């Protein structure tokens, strides 16, 4: 139980992207694992989640990080369900329009949505009713790319790793969280994480297509701003912060030589000595 809970908590926190079973998913349709979509307990080997795009349930094996099955949920016809359907019917045109715009945005901006050796990008969309039936409705957008780079620079357009946007209708207020996480490992182990809380608005409209286009454009502006600020911060870290973390005189009492060729030469000499070279 402890292992299952730990794996599930890690995958939910990092928005694990999984591929649905072949017989269930279309090419390019990926699923996002998130705590808010969980439909069961973490204390089981396969945890069920709800996909906001298809309203289906899918089970995830968190140890293997795989989707094992996907199925349609049974709908009830009680009074509470009927009240919920009123809000769902109001939100559905906006949700479908935003879904189409987001697909174009993700396909053109991030990694191959079908999943490749360099990563994957996916998103999901949920709607929630307000305090009054037929009143304010909240759309929640979750997603982000997973990029795995091998001796390549991450593309400049590939911005946050985790994205959460809350949109309130009809006022069209947007509150979001953009988070970037990187892990660099080459003769070392370095983690870098940056988080930014964002607030913006789009013009209030009753046209779903116009609402979706303006919403995605607002997301694009915020992600571009976040990406530019992140690159600037990385430049500062490389030029000053990392050097400031080192002692002027380490335990060896020798100043650190920042020339990479010097350390590459020492490493090669040590490797040569282990191999029996002179």
PDB file of C-alpha atoms in Angstrom:
ATOM      1  CA  UNK A   1       0.000   0.000   0.000  1.00  0.00           C
ATOM      2  CA  UNK A   2       2.834   2.399   0.841  1.00  0.00           C
ATOM      3  CA  UNK A   3       4.525   1.865  -2.518  1.00  0.00           C
ATOM      4  CA  UNK A   4       1.269   2.286  -4.425  1.00  0.00           C
ATOM      5  CA  UNK A   5       0.410   5.496  -2.559  1.00  0.00           C
ATOM      6  CA  UNK A   6       3.902   6.932  -3.057  1.00  0.00           C
ATOM      7  CA  UNK A   7       3.936   6.156  -6.784  1.00  0.00           C
ATOM      8  CA  UNK A   8       0.424   7.559  -7.240  1.00  0.00           C
ATOM      9  CA  UNK A   9       1.263  10.758  -5.340  1.00  0.00           C
ATOM     10  CA  UNK A  10       4.398  11.300  -7.450  1.00  0.00           C
ATOM     11  CA  UNK A  11       2.613  10.681 -10.755  1.00  0.00           C
ATOM     12  CA  UNK A  12      -0.342  12.900  -9.853  1.00  0.00           C
ATOM     13  CA  UNK A  13       1.928  15.705  -8.700  1.00  0.00           C
ATOM     14  CA  UNK A  14       3.851  15.653 -11.989  1.00  0.00           C
ATOM     15  CA  UNK A  15       0.827  15.191 -14.296  1.00  0.00           C
ATOM     16  CA  UNK A  16       1.875  11.798 -15.642  1.00  0.00           C
ATOM     17  CA  UNK A  17       0.965  11.372 -19.320  1.00  0.00           C
ATOM     18  CA  UNK A  18      -0.142   7.866 -20.331  1.00  0.00           C
ATOM     19  CA  UNK A  19      -1.314   6.313 -23.578  1.00  0.00           C
ATOM     20  CA  UNK A  20      -4.757   4.623 -23.565  1.00  0.00           C
ATOM     21  CA  UNK A  21      -5.056   0.962 -24.579  1.00  0.00           C
ATOM     22  CA  UNK A  22      -4.728   0.529 -28.342  1.00  0.00           C
ATOM     23  CA  UNK A  23      -8.319  -0.586 -28.827  1.00  0.00           C
ATOM     24  CA  UNK A  24      -9.665   2.411 -26.873  1.00  0.00           C
ATOM     25  CA  UNK A  25      -7.646   5.462 -27.929  1.00  0.00           C
ATOM     26  CA  UNK A  26      -7.243   7.179 -31.250  1.00  0.00           C
ATOM     27  CA  UNK A  27      -3.800   8.053 -32.549  1.00  0.00           C
ATOM     28  CA  UNK A  28      -2.423  10.984 -30.626  1.00  0.00           C
ATOM     29  CA  UNK A  29      -4.980  10.854 -27.781  1.00  0.00           C
ATOM     30  CA  UNK A  30      -3.076  10.876 -24.493  1.00  0.00           C
ATOM     31  CA  UNK A  31      -4.387  10.957 -20.924  1.00  0.00           C
ATOM     32  CA  UNK A  32      -3.316  13.213 -18.055  1.00  0.00           C
ATOM     33  CA  UNK A  33      -3.155  11.779 -14.523  1.00  0.00           C
ATOM     34  CA  UNK A  34      -4.121  14.310 -11.854  1.00  0.00           C
ATOM     35  CA  UNK A  35      -5.380  14.199  -8.279  1.00  0.00           C
ATOM     36  CA  UNK A  36      -8.534  16.151  -9.108  1.00  0.00           C
ATOM     37  CA  UNK A  37      -9.549  13.507 -11.660  1.00  0.00           C
ATOM     38  CA  UNK A  38      -9.046  10.523  -9.352  1.00  0.00           C
ATOM     39  CA  UNK A  39     -12.190   8.395  -8.928  1.00  0.00           C
ATOM     40  CA  UNK A  40     -10.910   6.000  -6.261  1.00  0.00           C
ATOM     41  CA  UNK A  41      -8.345   5.393  -3.545  1.00  0.00           C
ATOM     42  CA  UNK A  42      -4.572   5.479  -4.068  1.00  0.00           C
ATOM     43  CA  UNK A  43      -4.241   2.359  -1.895  1.00  0.00           C
ATOM     44  CA  UNK A  44      -4.686  -0.029  -4.825  1.00  0.00           C
ATOM     45  CA  UNK A  45      -2.444  -1.185  -7.605  1.00  0.00           C
ATOM     46  CA  UNK A  46      -4.654   0.228 -10.375  1.00  0.00           C
ATOM     47  CA  UNK A  47      -6.228   3.612  -9.612  1.00  0.00           C
ATOM     48  CA  UNK A  48      -9.223   4.899 -11.666  1.00  0.00           C
ATOM     49  CA  UNK A  49      -9.319   8.435 -13.107  1.00  0.00           C
ATOM     50  CA  UNK A  50     -11.788  10.413 -15.210  1.00  0.00           C
ATOM     51  CA  UNK A  51     -10.754  11.771 -18.598  1.00  0.00           C
ATOM     52  CA  UNK A  52     -12.227  15.236 -19.015  1.00  0.00           C
ATOM     53  CA  UNK A  53     -12.206  15.093 -22.816  1.00  0.00           C
ATOM     54  CA  UNK A  54     -14.193  11.869 -23.253  1.00  0.00           C
ATOM     55  CA  UNK A  55     -15.874  11.550 -19.805  1.00  0.00           C
ATOM     56  CA  UNK A  56     -14.576   7.978 -19.669  1.00  0.00           C
ATOM     57  CA  UNK A  57     -12.774   6.335 -16.774  1.00  0.00           C
ATOM     58  CA  UNK A  58      -9.293   4.869 -17.114  1.00  0.00           C
ATOM     59  CA  UNK A  59      -7.169   2.785 -14.758  1.00  0.00           C
ATOM     60  CA  UNK A  60      -3.469   3.487 -14.196  1.00  0.00           C
ATOM     61  CA  UNK A  61      -0.792   1.155 -12.845  1.00  0.00           C
ATOM     62  CA  UNK A  62       1.373   3.736 -11.079  1.00  0.00           C
ATOM     63  CA  UNK A  63       4.375   1.455 -10.610  1.00  0.00           C
ATOM     64  CA  UNK A  64       4.631   0.769 -14.348  1.00  0.00           C
ATOM     65  CA  UNK A  65       3.182   4.200 -15.277  1.00  0.00           C
ATOM     66  CA  UNK A  66       0.786   2.624 -17.763  1.00  0.00           C
ATOM     67  CA  UNK A  67      -2.925   2.839 -18.518  1.00  0.00           C
ATOM     68  CA  UNK A  68      -4.323  -0.677 -18.251  1.00  0.00           C
ATOM     69  CA  UNK A  69      -7.939  -0.192 -19.348  1.00  0.00           C
ATOM     70  CA  UNK A  70     -10.561   2.418 -20.234  1.00  0.00           C
ATOM     71  CA  UNK A  71     -14.347   2.229 -19.920  1.00  0.00           C
ATOM     72  CA  UNK A  72     -17.526   4.316 -19.981  1.00  0.00           C
ATOM     73  CA  UNK A  73     -19.077   5.258 -16.668  1.00  0.00           C
ATOM     74  CA  UNK A  74     -22.711   4.612 -15.875  1.00  0.00           C
ATOM     75  CA  UNK A  75     -24.847   7.747 -15.634  1.00  0.00           C
ATOM     76  CA  UNK A  76     -27.591   8.119 -13.047  1.00  0.00           C
ATOM     77  CA  UNK A  77     -30.946   9.803 -13.652  1.00  0.00           C
ATOM     78  CA  UNK A  78     -31.716  11.150 -10.171  1.00  0.00           C
ATOM     79  CA  UNK A  79     -32.594  14.753  -9.343  1.00  0.00           C
ATOM     80  CA  UNK A  80     -29.038  15.735  -8.479  1.00  0.00           C
ATOM     81  CA  UNK A  81     -27.739  14.358 -11.788  1.00  0.00           C
ATOM     82  CA  UNK A  82     -30.417  16.287 -13.680  1.00  0.00           C
ATOM     83  CA  UNK A  83     -29.390  19.519 -11.946  1.00  0.00           C
ATOM     84  CA  UNK A  84     -25.778  18.871 -12.813  1.00  0.00           C
ATOM     85  CA  UNK A  85     -26.739  18.295 -16.437  1.00  0.00           C
ATOM     86  CA  UNK A  86     -28.128  21.840 -16.659  1.00  0.00           C
ATOM     87  CA  UNK A  87     -24.674  23.292 -16.018  1.00  0.00           C
ATOM     88  CA  UNK A  88     -23.059  20.686 -18.262  1.00  0.00           C
ATOM     89  CA  UNK A  89     -25.326  21.652 -21.161  1.00  0.00           C
ATOM     90  CA  UNK A  90     -24.436  25.337 -20.715  1.00  0.00           C
ATOM     91  CA  UNK A  91     -20.706  24.610 -20.532  1.00  0.00           C
ATOM     92  CA  UNK A  92     -20.578  22.010 -23.321  1.00  0.00           C
ATOM     93  CA  UNK A  93     -20.380  24.398 -26.350  1.00  0.00           C
ATOM     94  CA  UNK A  94     -17.558  26.379 -24.698  1.00  0.00           C
ATOM     95  CA  UNK A  95     -15.817  23.183 -23.650  1.00  0.00           C
ATOM     96  CA  UNK A  96     -15.931  21.667 -27.141  1.00  0.00           C
ATOM     97  CA  UNK A  97     -14.722  24.879 -28.795  1.00  0.00           C
ATOM     98  CA  UNK A  98     -11.871  25.209 -26.313  1.00  0.00           C
ATOM     99  CA  UNK A  99     -10.983  21.550 -26.811  1.00  0.00           C
ATOM    100  CA  UNK A 100     -10.575  22.086 -30.568  1.00  0.00           C
ATOM    101  CA  UNK A 101      -8.449  25.224 -30.122  1.00  0.00           C
ATOM    102  CA  UNK A 102      -6.260  23.531 -27.509  1.00  0.00           C
ATOM    103  CA  UNK A 103      -5.607  20.570 -29.792  1.00  0.00           C
ATOM    104  CA  UNK A 104      -4.335  22.886 -32.536  1.00  0.00           C
ATOM    105  CA  UNK A 105      -2.268  24.844 -30.026  1.00  0.00           C
ATOM    106  CA  UNK A 106      -0.610  21.788 -28.481  1.00  0.00           C
ATOM    107  CA  UNK A 107       0.024  20.118 -31.856  1.00  0.00           C
ATOM    108  CA  UNK A 108       1.751  23.190 -33.274  1.00  0.00           C
ATOM    109  CA  UNK A 109       3.708  24.230 -30.191  1.00  0.00           C
ATOM    110  CA  UNK A 110       4.950  21.206 -28.285  1.00  0.00           C
ATOM    111  CA  UNK A 111       6.289  17.721 -28.843  1.00  0.00           C
ATOM    112  CA  UNK A 112       4.544  15.148 -31.013  1.00  0.00           C
ATOM    113  CA  UNK A 113       1.166  14.608 -29.270  1.00  0.00           C
ATOM    114  CA  UNK A 114       1.370  10.917 -30.085  1.00  0.00           C
ATOM    115  CA  UNK A 115       4.445  10.536 -27.905  1.00  0.00           C
ATOM    116  CA  UNK A 116       7.988  10.207 -29.190  1.00  0.00           C
ATOM    117  CA  UNK A 117      11.428   9.445 -27.815  1.00  0.00           C
ATOM    118  CA  UNK A 118      11.848  13.156 -27.087  1.00  0.00           C
ATOM    119  CA  UNK A 119       8.698  13.436 -24.994  1.00  0.00           C
ATOM    120  CA  UNK A 120       4.963  13.986 -25.268  1.00  0.00           C
ATOM    121  CA  UNK A 121       2.407  16.742 -24.757  1.00  0.00           C
ATOM    122  CA  UNK A 122      -1.180  16.377 -23.593  1.00  0.00           C
ATOM    123  CA  UNK A 123      -4.028  18.273 -21.975  1.00  0.00           C
ATOM    124  CA  UNK A 124      -7.432  17.643 -20.451  1.00  0.00           C
ATOM    125  CA  UNK A 125     -10.427  19.832 -19.656  1.00  0.00           C
ATOM    126  CA  UNK A 126     -13.004  19.659 -16.863  1.00  0.00           C
ATOM    127  CA  UNK A 127     -16.132  21.678 -16.074  1.00  0.00           C
ATOM    128  CA  UNK A 128     -17.624  22.358 -12.652  1.00  0.00           C
ATOM    129  CA  UNK A 129     -20.863  24.047 -11.646  1.00  0.00           C
ATOM    130  CA  UNK A 130     -21.027  27.252  -9.648  1.00  0.00           C
ATOM    131  CA  UNK A 131     -22.930  27.938  -6.452  1.00  0.00           C
ATOM    132  CA  UNK A 132     -26.235  28.274  -8.305  1.00  0.00           C
ATOM    133  CA  UNK A 133     -27.674  25.990 -10.968  1.00  0.00           C
ATOM    134  CA  UNK A 134     -27.269  27.666 -14.333  1.00  0.00           C
ATOM    135  CA  UNK A 135     -25.014  30.313 -12.823  1.00  0.00           C
ATOM    136  CA  UNK A 136     -21.248  30.698 -13.000  1.00  0.00           C
ATOM    137  CA  UNK A 137     -19.369  27.734 -14.474  1.00  0.00           C
ATOM    138  CA  UNK A 138     -15.689  26.951 -14.036  1.00  0.00           C
ATOM    139  CA  UNK A 139     -13.549  25.257 -16.667  1.00  0.00           C
ATOM    140  CA  UNK A 140     -10.281  23.712 -15.492  1.00  0.00           C
ATOM    141  CA  UNK A 141      -7.480  23.047 -17.954  1.00  0.00           C
ATOM    142  CA  UNK A 142      -4.644  20.697 -17.000  1.00  0.00           C
ATOM    143  CA  UNK A 143      -1.680  19.678 -19.078  1.00  0.00           C
ATOM    144  CA  UNK A 144       1.840  20.240 -20.209  1.00  0.00           C
ATOM    145  CA  UNK A 145       4.688  18.684 -22.154  1.00  0.00           C
ATOM    146  CA  UNK A 146       7.151  16.093 -20.974  1.00  0.00           C
ATOM    147  CA  UNK A 147      10.441  16.666 -22.781  1.00  0.00           C
ATOM    148  CA  UNK A 148      13.373  14.298 -22.677  1.00  0.00           C
ATOM    149  CA  UNK A 149      16.437  15.702 -24.404  1.00  0.00           C
ATOM    150  CA  UNK A 150      19.644  13.805 -25.139  1.00  0.00           C
ATOM    151  CA  UNK A 151      22.491  16.197 -25.992  1.00  0.00           C
ATOM    152  CA  UNK A 152      19.975  18.640 -27.476  1.00  0.00           C
ATOM    153  CA  UNK A 153      18.741  22.031 -26.340  1.00  0.00           C
ATOM    154  CA  UNK A 154      15.080  22.132 -25.353  1.00  0.00           C
ATOM    155  CA  UNK A 155      13.137  24.030 -28.035  1.00  0.00           C
ATOM    156  CA  UNK A 156      12.527  27.670 -27.170  1.00  0.00           C
ATOM    157  CA  UNK A 157       8.769  27.313 -27.705  1.00  0.00           C
ATOM    158  CA  UNK A 158       8.465  24.440 -25.239  1.00  0.00           C
ATOM    159  CA  UNK A 159       7.637  26.330 -22.097  1.00  0.00           C
ATOM    160  CA  UNK A 160       6.065  25.016 -18.878  1.00  0.00           C
ATOM    161  CA  UNK A 161       6.137  21.398 -17.772  1.00  0.00           C
ATOM    162  CA  UNK A 162       2.957  21.672 -15.665  1.00  0.00           C
ATOM    163  CA  UNK A 163       0.016  23.911 -16.516  1.00  0.00           C
ATOM    164  CA  UNK A 164      -3.190  24.561 -14.567  1.00  0.00           C
ATOM    165  CA  UNK A 165      -5.746  27.148 -15.697  1.00  0.00           C
ATOM    166  CA  UNK A 166      -9.088  27.925 -14.039  1.00  0.00           C
ATOM    167  CA  UNK A 167     -11.576  29.846 -16.186  1.00  0.00           C
ATOM    168  CA  UNK A 168     -14.774  31.289 -14.778  1.00  0.00           C
ATOM    169  CA  UNK A 169     -17.764  31.814 -17.090  1.00  0.00           C
ATOM    170  CA  UNK A 170     -19.377  34.097 -18.128  1.00  0.00           C
ATOM    171  CA  UNK A 171     -16.922  36.637 -16.663  1.00  0.00           C
ATOM    172  CA  UNK A 172     -14.002  34.830 -18.377  1.00  0.00           C
ATOM    173  CA  UNK A 173     -11.547  35.422 -15.566  1.00  0.00           C
ATOM    174  CA  UNK A 174      -8.443  33.233 -15.759  1.00  0.00           C
ATOM    175  CA  UNK A 175      -6.184  32.130 -12.903  1.00  0.00           C
ATOM    176  CA  UNK A 176      -3.268  29.858 -13.722  1.00  0.00           C
ATOM    177  CA  UNK A 177      -0.127  28.190 -12.443  1.00  0.00           C
ATOM    178  CA  UNK A 178       2.835  27.539 -14.751  1.00  0.00           C
ATOM    179  CA  UNK A 179       5.622  25.317 -13.490  1.00  0.00           C
ATOM    180  CA  UNK A 180       8.855  24.248 -15.134  1.00  0.00           C
ATOM    181  CA  UNK A 181      10.941  21.350 -13.832  1.00  0.00           C
ATOM    182  CA  UNK A 182      14.220  20.131 -15.257  1.00  0.00           C
ATOM    183  CA  UNK A 183      16.631  17.386 -14.277  1.00  0.00           C
ATOM    184  CA  UNK A 184      20.151  17.467 -15.652  1.00  0.00           C
ATOM    185  CA  UNK A 185      22.483  14.545 -15.042  1.00  0.00           C
ATOM    186  CA  UNK A 186      25.990  14.435 -16.483  1.00  0.00           C
ATOM    187  CA  UNK A 187      28.793  13.948 -13.950  1.00  0.00           C
ATOM    188  CA  UNK A 188      26.294  15.371 -11.464  1.00  0.00           C
ATOM    189  CA  UNK A 189      22.662  15.600 -10.410  1.00  0.00           C
ATOM    190  CA  UNK A 190      20.979  18.999 -10.794  1.00  0.00           C
ATOM    191  CA  UNK A 191      17.290  19.867 -10.406  1.00  0.00           C
ATOM    192  CA  UNK A 192      15.781  23.230 -11.342  1.00  0.00           C
ATOM    193  CA  UNK A 193      12.161  24.165 -10.700  1.00  0.00           C
ATOM    194  CA  UNK A 194      10.367  27.431 -11.349  1.00  0.00           C
ATOM    195  CA  UNK A 195       6.734  28.230 -10.566  1.00  0.00           C
ATOM    196  CA  UNK A 196       4.693  31.288 -11.522  1.00  0.00           C
ATOM    197  CA  UNK A 197       1.116  32.242 -10.581  1.00  0.00           C
ATOM    198  CA  UNK A 198      -0.717  34.081 -13.361  1.00  0.00           C
ATOM    199  CA  UNK A 199      -3.935  36.118 -13.629  1.00  0.00           C
ATOM    200  CA  UNK A 200      -5.528  37.415 -16.794  1.00  0.00           C
ATOM    201  CA  UNK A 201      -8.910  37.933 -18.441  1.00  0.00           C
ATOM    202  CA  UNK A 202     -10.503  37.495 -21.846  1.00  0.00           C
ATOM    203  CA  UNK A 203     -13.380  39.460 -23.304  1.00  0.00           C
ATOM    204  CA  UNK A 204     -16.772  38.310 -22.136  1.00  0.00           C
ATOM    205  CA  UNK A 205     -18.674  36.732 -25.023  1.00  0.00           C
ATOM    206  CA  UNK A 206     -21.471  34.274 -25.698  1.00  0.00           C
ATOM    207  CA  UNK A 207     -19.750  32.969 -28.844  1.00  0.00           C
ATOM    208  CA  UNK A 208     -17.950  29.697 -27.936  1.00  0.00           C
ATOM    209  CA  UNK A 209     -15.552  29.886 -30.913  1.00  0.00           C
ATOM    210  CA  UNK A 210     -14.500  33.451 -30.099  1.00  0.00           C
ATOM    211  CA  UNK A 211     -14.149  32.575 -26.420  1.00  0.00           C
ATOM    212  CA  UNK A 212     -11.922  29.592 -27.224  1.00  0.00           C
ATOM    213  CA  UNK A 213      -9.678  31.544 -29.615  1.00  0.00           C
ATOM    214  CA  UNK A 214      -9.153  34.405 -27.163  1.00  0.00           C
ATOM    215  CA  UNK A 215      -8.553  32.007 -24.267  1.00  0.00           C
ATOM    216  CA  UNK A 216      -5.836  30.096 -26.124  1.00  0.00           C
ATOM    217  CA  UNK A 217      -4.234  33.359 -27.243  1.00  0.00           C
ATOM    218  CA  UNK A 218      -4.138  34.516 -23.605  1.00  0.00           C
ATOM    219  CA  UNK A 219      -2.496  31.225 -22.613  1.00  0.00           C
ATOM    220  CA  UNK A 220       0.055  31.666 -25.408  1.00  0.00           C
ATOM    221  CA  UNK A 221       0.994  35.150 -24.168  1.00  0.00           C
ATOM    222  CA  UNK A 222       1.402  33.996 -20.575  1.00  0.00           C
ATOM    223  CA  UNK A 223       3.498  30.965 -21.564  1.00  0.00           C
ATOM    224  CA  UNK A 224       5.739  33.064 -23.823  1.00  0.00           C
ATOM    225  CA  UNK A 225       6.298  35.511 -20.965  1.00  0.00           C
ATOM    226  CA  UNK A 226       7.044  32.653 -18.572  1.00  0.00           C
ATOM    227  CA  UNK A 227       9.481  31.058 -21.029  1.00  0.00           C
ATOM    228  CA  UNK A 228      11.384  34.293 -21.609  1.00  0.00           C
ATOM    229  CA  UNK A 229      11.697  34.944 -17.867  1.00  0.00           C
ATOM    230  CA  UNK A 230      12.859  31.357 -17.280  1.00  0.00           C
ATOM    231  CA  UNK A 231      15.594  31.590 -19.927  1.00  0.00           C
ATOM    232  CA  UNK A 232      16.773  34.884 -18.443  1.00  0.00           C
ATOM    233  CA  UNK A 233      16.893  33.350 -14.982  1.00  0.00           C
ATOM    234  CA  UNK A 234      18.884  30.367 -16.296  1.00  0.00           C
ATOM    235  CA  UNK A 235      21.456  32.734 -17.808  1.00  0.00           C
ATOM    236  CA  UNK A 236      21.847  34.487 -14.446  1.00  0.00           C
ATOM    237  CA  UNK A 237      22.202  31.173 -12.634  1.00  0.00           C
ATOM    238  CA  UNK A 238      24.911  29.931 -14.995  1.00  0.00           C
ATOM    239  CA  UNK A 239      26.889  33.186 -14.891  1.00  0.00           C
ATOM    240  CA  UNK A 240      26.771  34.003 -11.209  1.00  0.00           C
ATOM    241  CA  UNK A 241      24.636  31.911  -8.873  1.00  0.00           C
ATOM    242  CA  UNK A 242      26.319  28.537  -9.401  1.00  0.00           C
ATOM    243  CA  UNK A 243      29.764  30.036  -8.971  1.00  0.00           C
ATOM    244  CA  UNK A 244      28.688  31.829  -5.812  1.00  0.00           C
ATOM    245  CA  UNK A 245      27.620  28.508  -4.299  1.00  0.00           C
ATOM    246  CA  UNK A 246      31.189  27.182  -4.384  1.00  0.00           C
ATOM    247  CA  UNK A 247      33.779  28.027  -1.757  1.00  0.00           C
ATOM    248  CA  UNK A 248      36.515  30.388  -2.785  1.00  0.00           C
ATOM    249  CA  UNK A 249      39.006  27.958  -1.257  1.00  0.00           C
ATOM    250  CA  UNK A 250      37.658  24.401  -0.892  1.00  0.00           C
ATOM    251  CA  UNK A 251      38.996  21.815   1.527  1.00  0.00           C
ATOM    252  CA  UNK A 252      41.979  21.207  -0.767  1.00  0.00           C
ATOM    253  CA  UNK A 253      42.942  24.912  -0.328  1.00  0.00           C
ATOM    254  CA  UNK A 254      43.148  25.261  -4.103  1.00  0.00           C
ATOM    255  CA  UNK A 255      41.050  27.637  -6.142  1.00  0.00           C
ATOM    256  CA  UNK A 256      38.535  25.953  -8.434  1.00  0.00           C
ATOM    257  CA  UNK A 257      39.523  26.040 -12.103  1.00  0.00           C
ATOM    258  CA  UNK A 258      36.447  26.888 -14.172  1.00  0.00           C
ATOM    259  CA  UNK A 259      38.015  25.833 -17.459  1.00  0.00           C
ATOM    260  CA  UNK A 260      36.128  22.713 -18.602  1.00  0.00           C
ATOM    261  CA  UNK A 261      39.055  21.439 -20.687  1.00  0.00           C
ATOM    262  CA  UNK A 262      41.177  21.151 -17.546  1.00  0.00           C
ATOM    263  CA  UNK A 263      38.692  18.820 -15.850  1.00  0.00           C
ATOM    264  CA  UNK A 264      38.079  16.829 -19.024  1.00  0.00           C
ATOM    265  CA  UNK A 265      41.828  16.214 -19.256  1.00  0.00           C
ATOM    266  CA  UNK A 266      42.022  15.043 -15.638  1.00  0.00           C
ATOM    267  CA  UNK A 267      39.073  12.722 -16.149  1.00  0.00           C
ATOM    268  CA  UNK A 268      40.638  11.231 -19.283  1.00  0.00           C
ATOM    269  CA  UNK A 269      43.962  10.693 -17.491  1.00  0.00           C
ATOM    270  CA  UNK A 270      42.250   8.913 -14.615  1.00  0.00           C
ATOM    271  CA  UNK A 271      40.300   6.714 -17.029  1.00  0.00           C
ATOM    272  CA  UNK A 272      43.511   5.917 -18.896  1.00  0.00           C
ATOM    273  CA  UNK A 273      45.188   4.902 -15.657  1.00  0.00           C
ATOM    274  CA  UNK A 274      42.375   2.519 -14.750  1.00  0.00           C
ATOM    275  CA  UNK A 275      42.634   0.877 -18.170  1.00  0.00           C
ATOM    276  CA  UNK A 276      46.347   0.224 -17.654  1.00  0.00           C
ATOM    277  CA  UNK A 277      47.617   3.026 -19.904  1.00  0.00           C
ATOM    278  CA  UNK A 278      50.777   4.959 -19.193  1.00  0.00           C
TER     279      UNK A 278
END
